[in-house]
Coordinates of C-alpha atoms and ligand atoms in Angstrom, one line a residue:
Chain A
M1 CA 111.4 70.8 162.2
S2 CA 111.7 67.7 159.9
I3 CA 114.7 65.4 160.5
L4 CA 115.0 64.4 156.8
Q5 CA 114.2 66.6 153.7
V6 CA 114.5 64.9 150.4
N7 CA 114.1 67.6 147.4
G8 CA 113.7 67.2 143.6
I9 CA 116.0 64.1 143.5
Y10 CA 116.7 63.0 139.7
K11 CA 118.7 59.9 138.7
K12 CA 119.6 58.6 135.4
F13 CA 121.5 55.4 134.5
G14 CA 122.6 55.9 130.9
K15 CA 119.6 57.0 129.0
T16 CA 117.0 55.6 131.5
D17 CA 115.5 58.1 133.9
V18 CA 115.2 56.0 137.0
L19 CA 114.2 58.8 139.5
R20 CA 112.2 61.8 138.2
G21 CA 111.7 64.3 140.9
I22 CA 111.3 62.8 144.3
D23 CA 110.2 65.1 147.3
F24 CA 109.3 64.1 150.7
S25 CA 110.2 64.9 154.3
M26 CA 110.1 62.9 157.6
E27 CA 109.6 63.7 161.3
E28 CA 111.8 62.4 164.0
G29 CA 110.8 58.8 164.9
E30 CA 108.6 58.4 161.9
V31 CA 108.5 55.1 160.1
L32 CA 108.0 55.4 156.3
S33 CA 107.5 52.5 154.0
I34 CA 108.1 52.6 150.3
I35 CA 106.2 50.2 148.1
G36 CA 105.9 49.8 144.4
S37 CA 106.4 47.4 141.5
S38 CA 109.9 46.0 140.5
G39 CA 111.9 48.7 138.6
S40 CA 110.0 51.6 139.9
G41 CA 113.3 53.1 141.6
K42 CA 112.8 52.2 145.3
T43 CA 116.3 50.9 145.7
T44 CA 117.9 53.7 143.7
L45 CA 116.1 56.2 145.9
L46 CA 117.4 54.6 149.1
R47 CA 120.9 54.3 147.8
S48 CA 120.9 57.8 146.6
I49 CA 119.9 59.0 150.1
S50 CA 122.8 57.1 151.6
F51 CA 125.4 58.3 149.0
L52 CA 125.8 54.8 147.6
E53 CA 124.5 56.5 144.3
T54 CA 125.0 60.1 143.5
A55 CA 121.8 61.9 142.4
D56 CA 121.9 64.1 139.2
R57 CA 119.8 66.7 140.8
G58 CA 118.3 67.5 144.2
T59 CA 119.3 68.2 147.8
I60 CA 119.0 66.0 150.9
T61 CA 118.8 67.9 154.2
L62 CA 119.4 66.0 157.6
D63 CA 118.6 67.6 160.8
G64 CA 118.7 71.0 159.2
E65 CA 122.2 70.3 157.5
V66 CA 122.5 70.1 153.9
V67 CA 124.3 66.8 153.4
F68 CA 123.8 66.4 149.7
D69 CA 123.5 69.1 147.0
A70 CA 123.9 67.9 143.3
Q71 CA 125.0 71.3 142.4
N72 CA 127.8 71.5 145.0
T73 CA 129.3 68.1 145.7
L74 CA 132.9 68.8 146.4
K75 CA 133.1 71.1 149.4
K76 CA 133.0 68.4 152.2
S77 CA 136.2 66.9 153.5
K78 CA 136.5 63.2 153.5
S79 CA 136.2 62.9 157.2
E80 CA 133.1 65.1 157.2
Q81 CA 131.6 63.1 154.6
R82 CA 132.2 60.0 156.6
K83 CA 130.6 61.6 159.7
I84 CA 127.5 62.3 157.5
Q85 CA 127.6 58.8 156.1
S86 CA 127.5 57.2 159.5
K87 CA 124.2 59.0 160.3
F88 CA 122.5 56.8 157.9
G89 CA 122.4 53.3 158.8
F90 CA 121.8 51.0 155.7
V91 CA 120.6 47.3 155.8
F92 CA 120.9 45.4 152.4
Q93 CA 118.8 42.8 150.9
S94 CA 121.8 40.4 150.9
F95 CA 123.1 41.4 154.3
N96 CA 126.6 41.9 153.2
L97 CA 128.3 40.8 156.5
F98 CA 132.0 40.6 156.4
P99 CA 132.7 36.8 156.2
Q100 CA 136.2 36.7 158.0
Y101 CA 134.6 38.4 161.3
T102 CA 132.4 36.9 163.9
A103 CA 128.8 38.3 164.5
L104 CA 130.4 40.3 167.4
E105 CA 133.3 41.5 165.4
N106 CA 131.1 42.6 162.5
V107 CA 129.2 44.9 165.0
M108 CA 132.2 46.2 166.6
L109 CA 134.5 47.0 163.5
A110 CA 133.1 50.2 162.3
P111 CA 132.7 51.8 165.9
R112 CA 136.3 50.6 166.6
L113 CA 137.7 52.3 163.5
A114 CA 135.6 55.4 164.1
A115 CA 137.0 55.5 167.8
K116 CA 140.6 55.8 166.5
E117 CA 139.8 59.2 165.3
L118 CA 138.9 60.5 169.0
N119 CA 141.2 62.8 170.6
D120 CA 141.4 60.9 173.7
Y121 CA 141.6 57.5 172.2
H122 CA 145.0 56.5 173.3
K123 CA 144.5 57.8 176.8
H124 CA 141.4 55.8 177.4
K125 CA 141.7 53.0 174.7
K126 CA 140.9 50.3 177.1
E127 CA 137.5 52.0 178.5
I128 CA 136.5 53.0 174.9
L129 CA 137.0 49.5 173.3
H130 CA 135.2 48.0 176.4
E131 CA 132.3 50.3 176.1
I132 CA 132.1 49.5 172.2
E133 CA 132.1 45.7 173.1
Q134 CA 129.4 46.1 175.8
E135 CA 127.2 48.1 173.5
A136 CA 127.7 45.6 170.4
K137 CA 126.7 42.7 172.9
A138 CA 123.6 44.7 174.0
L139 CA 122.4 45.0 170.6
L140 CA 122.9 41.4 169.7
D141 CA 121.2 40.5 172.9
R142 CA 118.2 42.5 171.9
A143 CA 118.3 40.8 168.4
G144 CA 118.0 37.5 170.1
L145 CA 121.6 36.6 169.3
S146 CA 123.2 36.3 172.6
D147 CA 124.6 32.9 172.0
K148 CA 126.0 33.8 168.5
Y149 CA 128.7 36.3 169.4
N150 CA 131.4 34.2 168.2
N151 CA 129.8 32.7 165.2
Y152 CA 131.0 33.5 161.6
P153 CA 128.4 34.5 159.1
C154 CA 128.7 31.2 157.3
E155 CA 127.5 29.4 160.6
L156 CA 124.5 31.5 160.8
S157 CA 121.1 31.2 159.1
G158 CA 120.0 34.0 156.7
G159 CA 117.6 35.4 159.3
Q160 CA 120.4 35.5 161.9
Q161 CA 122.7 37.1 159.5
Q162 CA 120.2 39.9 158.6
R163 CA 119.7 40.5 162.4
V164 CA 123.5 40.9 162.8
A165 CA 123.5 43.1 159.8
I166 CA 120.9 45.4 161.5
C167 CA 123.0 45.4 164.8
R168 CA 126.0 46.4 162.8
A169 CA 124.2 49.3 161.2
L170 CA 122.8 50.4 164.7
A171 CA 126.2 50.2 166.3
L172 CA 127.1 53.5 164.8
K173 CA 124.1 55.1 166.3
P174 CA 122.6 56.5 163.1
K175 CA 119.9 59.1 162.9
I176 CA 118.0 57.2 160.2
M177 CA 117.8 53.5 159.4
L178 CA 117.3 52.6 155.7
F179 CA 116.2 49.1 155.0
D180 CA 116.2 47.8 151.3
E181 CA 113.9 44.7 151.2
P182 CA 115.5 43.3 154.3
T183 CA 113.7 40.0 154.1
S184 CA 113.3 39.2 150.3
A185 CA 116.4 37.0 150.4
L186 CA 114.9 35.0 153.2
D187 CA 112.7 31.9 153.3
P188 CA 109.2 32.8 154.2
E189 CA 109.3 30.9 157.6
I190 CA 112.1 33.0 159.0
T191 CA 111.2 36.5 157.6
N192 CA 109.1 37.0 161.0
E193 CA 112.2 36.8 163.3
V194 CA 113.8 39.7 161.2
L195 CA 110.5 41.7 161.1
K196 CA 110.3 41.5 164.7
V197 CA 113.7 43.0 165.2
I198 CA 112.9 45.8 162.9
K199 CA 109.7 46.5 164.9
S200 CA 111.6 46.5 168.0
V201 CA 113.9 49.2 166.6
A202 CA 111.0 51.2 165.5
D203 CA 109.6 50.9 169.0
L204 CA 112.7 52.6 170.4
G205 CA 111.8 55.7 168.4
M206 CA 114.2 55.3 165.5
T207 CA 113.4 57.2 162.4
M208 CA 113.4 54.6 159.4
I209 CA 112.7 54.3 155.8
I210 CA 111.9 50.5 154.8
V211 CA 111.6 49.5 151.1
T212 CA 109.4 46.1 151.3
H213 CA 107.2 43.9 149.4
E214 CA 105.8 42.6 152.9
M215 CA 102.4 44.5 152.6
N216 CA 101.2 43.3 155.9
F217 CA 104.3 44.3 157.7
A218 CA 104.3 47.8 156.0
R219 CA 100.7 48.3 156.8
N220 CA 101.4 47.5 160.7
I221 CA 104.6 49.2 161.2
S222 CA 104.4 52.4 159.2
D223 CA 103.1 55.8 160.1
R224 CA 103.2 56.7 156.4
I225 CA 103.4 54.8 153.2
I226 CA 104.8 56.0 149.6
F227 CA 103.8 54.3 146.6
M228 CA 106.3 54.8 144.0
E229 CA 105.8 54.3 140.1
N230 CA 108.1 54.8 137.3
G231 CA 110.5 57.1 139.4
V232 CA 107.9 59.3 140.9
I233 CA 105.8 59.1 144.1
A234 CA 102.5 58.3 142.7
E235 CA 100.7 58.4 146.1
E236 CA 101.5 59.1 149.6
G237 CA 99.7 58.6 152.8
S238 CA 98.7 56.8 155.9
P239 CA 98.5 52.9 155.8
E240 CA 94.8 53.2 156.0
Q241 CA 94.5 55.4 153.2
I242 CA 96.9 53.7 150.9
F243 CA 95.6 50.0 151.7
C244 CA 91.9 50.9 151.9
H245 CA 91.2 53.9 150.0
P246 CA 93.8 54.4 147.4
Q247 CA 93.2 57.4 145.2
N248 CA 95.5 56.7 142.3
P249 CA 94.2 53.9 140.0
R250 CA 97.8 52.4 139.8
T251 CA 98.0 52.3 143.7
K252 CA 94.7 50.4 143.6
E253 CA 95.8 48.0 141.1
F254 CA 99.3 47.3 142.9
I255 CA 97.3 46.8 146.1
T256 CA 94.9 44.4 144.7
S257 CA 97.4 42.5 142.8
F258 CA 99.1 41.9 146.1
S259 CA 96.0 41.0 148.1
Q260 CA 95.1 38.5 145.3
N261 CA 98.6 36.9 145.6
V262 CA 98.1 36.5 149.4
E263 CA 94.8 34.6 148.7
E264 CA 96.3 32.4 146.2
Chain B
M1 CA 179.7 8.0 143.4
F2 CA 176.1 8.4 144.7
V3 CA 177.3 10.7 147.3
E4 CA 179.4 12.7 144.9
V5 CA 176.4 12.9 142.5
S6 CA 173.9 13.9 145.3
L7 CA 176.2 16.7 146.5
K8 CA 176.8 18.2 143.0
L9 CA 173.1 18.0 142.4
L10 CA 172.5 19.7 145.7
E11 CA 174.8 22.4 144.6
G12 CA 172.8 22.8 141.3
F13 CA 169.5 22.7 143.3
G14 CA 170.9 25.7 145.4
V15 CA 170.8 27.7 142.2
T16 CA 167.4 26.5 141.4
L17 CA 166.2 27.5 144.8
K18 CA 167.7 31.0 144.4
I19 CA 166.0 31.6 141.1
F20 CA 163.0 30.3 142.8
L21 CA 163.0 32.5 145.9
L22 CA 164.3 35.7 144.0
T23 CA 161.6 35.4 141.3
L24 CA 158.9 35.2 144.1
A25 CA 160.4 38.0 146.1
F26 CA 160.3 40.3 143.2
S27 CA 157.2 39.2 141.1
L28 CA 154.7 39.1 144.0
P29 CA 154.9 42.7 144.7
L30 CA 155.3 43.7 141.1
G31 CA 152.4 41.5 140.2
L32 CA 150.1 43.5 142.6
I33 CA 151.3 46.7 141.0
I34 CA 150.6 45.3 137.4
S35 CA 147.2 44.1 138.6
F36 CA 146.3 47.7 139.8
G37 CA 147.5 48.8 136.4
S38 CA 145.2 46.4 134.6
M39 CA 142.2 47.5 136.8
T40 CA 142.7 51.3 136.6
R41 CA 140.1 53.5 135.2
F42 CA 142.7 55.5 133.3
A43 CA 142.5 53.9 130.0
P44 CA 145.8 54.3 128.5
V45 CA 147.5 52.7 131.5
K46 CA 145.0 50.0 131.6
W47 CA 145.4 49.1 127.9
L48 CA 149.2 49.3 127.9
T49 CA 149.3 47.0 130.9
K50 CA 146.8 44.6 129.4
G51 CA 148.7 44.6 126.2
F52 CA 152.0 44.0 127.8
V53 CA 150.4 41.1 130.0
W54 CA 149.1 39.6 126.9
I55 CA 152.5 39.4 125.2
I56 CA 154.2 37.9 128.1
R57 CA 151.6 35.3 128.8
G58 CA 151.1 34.6 125.0
T59 CA 154.7 33.8 124.3
P60 CA 156.8 31.0 125.8
L61 CA 159.1 31.7 128.7
M62 CA 161.9 30.1 126.8
L63 CA 161.6 32.4 124.0
Q64 CA 161.6 35.5 126.4
L65 CA 164.7 34.1 128.1
I66 CA 166.4 33.8 124.7
V67 CA 165.4 37.3 123.7
I68 CA 166.6 38.7 127.0
F69 CA 169.9 36.9 127.0
Y70 CA 170.8 37.4 123.3
G71 CA 168.9 40.4 122.5
P72 CA 171.1 43.4 123.8
G73 CA 174.2 41.7 122.4
L74 CA 172.6 41.5 119.1
V75 CA 171.5 45.1 119.0
G76 CA 174.9 46.3 120.2
T77 CA 176.6 44.3 117.4
W78 CA 174.1 45.8 114.9
A79 CA 174.6 49.4 116.2
E80 CA 178.4 49.1 115.9
A81 CA 178.1 47.8 112.4
Q82 CA 176.1 50.9 111.5
I83 CA 178.6 53.3 113.1
N84 CA 181.4 51.5 111.2
A85 CA 179.4 52.2 108.2
G86 CA 179.4 55.7 108.8
A87 CA 176.2 56.2 110.9
S88 CA 176.5 58.7 113.8
G89 CA 174.1 60.1 116.5
A90 CA 173.4 59.8 120.2
L91 CA 170.7 57.1 120.0
I92 CA 173.1 54.8 117.8
E93 CA 176.2 55.4 120.1
W94 CA 174.0 54.5 122.9
L95 CA 172.7 51.2 121.4
A96 CA 176.3 50.3 120.5
T97 CA 177.1 50.2 124.1
W98 CA 174.5 47.4 124.6
H99 CA 176.1 44.0 125.3
V100 CA 175.2 40.6 126.6
M101 CA 174.1 40.6 130.2
D102 CA 175.2 38.3 132.9
R103 CA 173.6 34.9 132.5
F104 CA 172.0 34.6 136.0
F105 CA 170.9 38.3 135.8
S106 CA 169.2 37.7 132.5
V107 CA 167.4 34.6 133.9
M108 CA 165.9 36.7 136.7
V109 CA 164.8 39.5 134.4
A110 CA 163.0 37.0 132.3
F111 CA 161.5 35.2 135.2
V112 CA 160.3 38.2 137.3
I113 CA 158.7 39.9 134.3
N114 CA 157.0 36.5 133.3
Y115 CA 155.9 35.7 136.6
S116 CA 154.8 39.2 137.6
C117 CA 152.4 39.0 134.8
Y118 CA 151.0 35.5 135.7
F119 CA 150.6 36.6 139.5
S120 CA 148.9 40.0 138.3
E121 CA 146.3 38.1 136.6
I122 CA 145.6 36.1 139.7
F123 CA 145.5 39.2 142.0
R124 CA 143.2 40.8 139.4
G125 CA 140.8 37.7 139.4
G126 CA 140.9 37.8 143.3
I127 CA 140.2 41.4 143.8
E128 CA 137.5 41.5 141.1
S129 CA 135.7 38.4 142.6
I130 CA 134.9 40.2 145.9
S131 CA 131.3 41.5 145.5
R132 CA 130.4 45.1 145.2
G133 CA 128.4 44.6 148.5
Q134 CA 131.5 44.2 150.7
Y135 CA 133.0 47.6 149.4
E136 CA 129.3 49.2 149.9
A137 CA 128.8 47.8 153.3
G138 CA 132.1 49.4 154.4
Q139 CA 131.2 52.6 152.8
V140 CA 127.8 53.0 154.6
L141 CA 129.7 52.1 157.9
G142 CA 131.7 55.2 157.2
M143 CA 135.0 53.4 156.5
T144 CA 137.7 55.0 154.3
K145 CA 138.7 53.3 151.1
T146 CA 141.9 52.1 152.6
Q147 CA 140.2 50.8 155.7
V148 CA 137.8 48.8 153.4
F149 CA 140.7 47.2 151.4
F150 CA 142.7 46.2 154.4
K151 CA 140.0 45.4 157.0
V152 CA 137.5 43.8 154.8
V153 CA 138.6 42.9 151.2
L154 CA 142.3 41.9 151.6
L155 CA 141.9 38.7 153.6
Q156 CA 139.1 37.6 151.5
V157 CA 141.3 38.2 148.3
I158 CA 144.2 36.2 149.9
K159 CA 141.8 33.3 150.7
R160 CA 140.6 33.2 147.2
I161 CA 144.0 33.3 145.5
V162 CA 145.7 30.7 147.6
P163 CA 144.6 27.7 145.3
P164 CA 145.7 29.3 142.0
M165 CA 148.7 30.9 143.5
S166 CA 150.1 27.5 144.7
N167 CA 149.6 26.0 141.2
E168 CA 151.6 28.9 139.8
I169 CA 154.2 28.7 142.4
I170 CA 154.6 25.0 141.9
T171 CA 154.9 25.5 138.2
L172 CA 157.6 28.0 138.9
V173 CA 159.8 25.5 140.7
K174 CA 159.8 23.3 137.5
D175 CA 160.2 26.2 135.1
T176 CA 163.6 27.2 136.8
S177 CA 164.9 24.3 134.8
L178 CA 164.7 26.5 131.6
A179 CA 167.6 28.5 133.0
R180 CA 169.7 25.7 131.6
I181 CA 169.2 27.0 128.1
V182 CA 171.3 30.0 128.9
M183 CA 173.8 27.7 130.6
V184 CA 172.9 28.7 134.1
Y185 CA 174.0 25.8 136.4
E186 CA 170.9 24.6 138.0
V187 CA 170.1 21.1 139.0
I188 CA 169.4 19.7 135.4
Y189 CA 172.3 21.2 134.0
A190 CA 174.5 19.8 137.0
A191 CA 173.0 16.3 136.1
Q192 CA 173.7 16.7 132.3
K193 CA 177.3 17.2 133.1
F194 CA 177.6 13.8 134.4
I195 CA 176.5 12.5 131.0
K196 CA 179.4 14.2 129.3
S197 CA 182.1 13.6 132.0
D198 CA 181.1 10.0 133.3
G199 CA 178.6 8.6 130.6
L200 CA 176.0 8.4 133.4
L201 CA 172.4 9.1 132.7
W202 CA 170.9 8.1 136.1
P203 CA 171.8 11.4 137.7
L204 CA 169.3 13.3 135.3
F205 CA 166.6 10.9 136.5
Y206 CA 167.8 11.4 140.1
T207 CA 166.9 15.1 139.9
A208 CA 163.2 14.3 140.0
V209 CA 163.7 13.4 143.6
Y210 CA 164.8 16.9 144.5
Y211 CA 162.0 18.4 142.8
L212 CA 159.4 16.0 144.3
I213 CA 160.6 16.7 147.7
F214 CA 160.5 20.5 147.4
C215 CA 157.2 20.6 145.5
G216 CA 155.8 18.1 148.3
A217 CA 156.8 20.6 150.9
L218 CA 155.4 23.5 149.2
T219 CA 152.1 21.5 148.8
L220 CA 152.0 20.8 152.5
L221 CA 152.7 24.5 153.2
F222 CA 149.8 25.7 151.0
G223 CA 147.4 23.0 152.4
W224 CA 148.2 24.3 155.8
I225 CA 147.5 27.9 154.8
E226 CA 144.3 26.9 153.2
R227 CA 143.1 25.2 156.4
K228 CA 144.2 28.1 158.5
M229 CA 141.7 30.2 156.3
S230 CA 138.9 27.7 156.2
Y231 CA 137.2 29.1 159.3
F232 CA 135.3 31.5 157.0
K233 CA 133.6 31.1 153.6
S234 CA 133.3 34.0 151.3
Ligands
LIG1 N1 123.6 50.4 138.2 C1 122.6 50.5 137.5 N2 122.8 50.7 136.2 C2 121.9 50.6 135.3 N3 120.7 50.6 135.5 C3 120.2 50.5 136.8 C4 121.2 50.4 138.0 N4 120.6 50.3 139.0 C5 119.2 50.2 138.8 N5 119.0 50.3 137.5 C6 117.8 50.5 136.8 O1 116.9 51.3 137.4 C7 115.7 50.9 137.5 C8 115.2 51.1 138.9 O2 115.9 50.1 139.8 P1 115.7 50.0 141.1 O3 116.6 48.9 141.8 O4 115.8 51.3 141.8 O5 114.2 49.4 141.4 P2 113.4 48.8 142.6 O6 112.1 49.6 142.8 O7 114.3 48.8 143.8 O8 113.0 47.5 142.0 P3 112.9 45.9 142.8 O9 111.5 45.9 143.6 O10 113.1 45.1 141.7 O11 114.0 46.0 143.9 C9 115.7 49.6 136.9 O12 115.1 49.7 135.6 C10 117.1 49.1 136.9 O13 117.2 48.3 135.7
LIG2 MG1 115.1 47.2 144.9

């Protein structure tokens, strides 16, 4: 059974149709990259999946449970909605770390707030908080940030901030990680440190969707690639197929324009 | 003489401080409520609030003080005249009961309304300057709207509004002298009494010392708060 099913997603902003019927599904542990020219609707799709936008039509099913149905949006309680929300980890292009908290506090904040809703929170408060801290530290360690626990975002480089943001999203143990151009706000020299962390998350078997303009990275990390054009999936296939034998002329054009850019 | 003047002025400055502190105590929370009114998606409330803030910020505090002090009395007198001329009705009888309010009370009403509106604009600016990404980051981490406001947004707003707030609050210290025009005995009024009674002008100049010391202390306080919050940038 697929872990994520996206069916017939439509989204309009005013009079512009941004998404015009998106369907795809993913298996557990799969890494899917979404590529496509600027304005094709990649960000909007990712935001619709994670409830940052409300799609006009369509359904989203996670692990067999319908988590979004445009026809029927009111039935979930707020706490149910938040539980579903935390099954999607989201990494923003612009990091969006909380500036008043240290790296470690950024990672611990949401799990701590969520823990308050546990029934045995008051009885085992100490153990619970200790466990959250240990897990947060372990995440930062794996991202190569073991010496940055107590640094504030303004004291970190862009690459380090984005790595903290990835840890923050992972701390809630999401089912699926969504990355929206995680390296486009970074200087080229430091994109690699972030890509390495994303790769290590993929290697642990995390299911993820990555919107990216890093073609080599998409090619290496992905099990599957979606090429979007004008709000629809124009082509979908293995990296090999999309990069070496694209069927759709628009895909071909897009891929060639990129390899030319690289040569320049 | 110097000691006598100093003590009299101190007494006047006590009233100045009272106006200052009471205005702050009421207009800070009221300002926050007005700022929510001017940011609400419910259009009638939003435009009423904005219109009210526009009128209050667009007219001099001195004028508002005069209207609030003399206005009710004038309405009452006018209504009585109407009744004497043969008018009747519940409304006109109610209006006839209006009379001049206590001087100090009028001053407080005018100051609280005026400063609430100024503070509301500062709050609004601070809240609206927080990027959407902060709210969205909170949302995707499963936080409630209340948690996002208190755990993520609030401290950033406070940090941003400290400089404009400190400006406005220091202006308030000096605006308290307007209370004098409705004969409230604050420090300037206290000093002017010496002109009449003893022909002394220097007490008036001397009031500056009181203002300077108090504003100096406030400046130090706000500097300290700003430093306290300089550990993060937003
Ligand atoms: N909140 C919004 N209001 C109005 N229009 C929007 C909004 N968000 C996106 N759009 C429009 O929707 C279209 C698709 O935007 P989207 O950000 O999804 O594209 P994208 O594929 O992510 O592009 P890029 O590669 O530049 O990030 C664009 O034309 C954009 O102007
Ligand atoms: Mg985008």
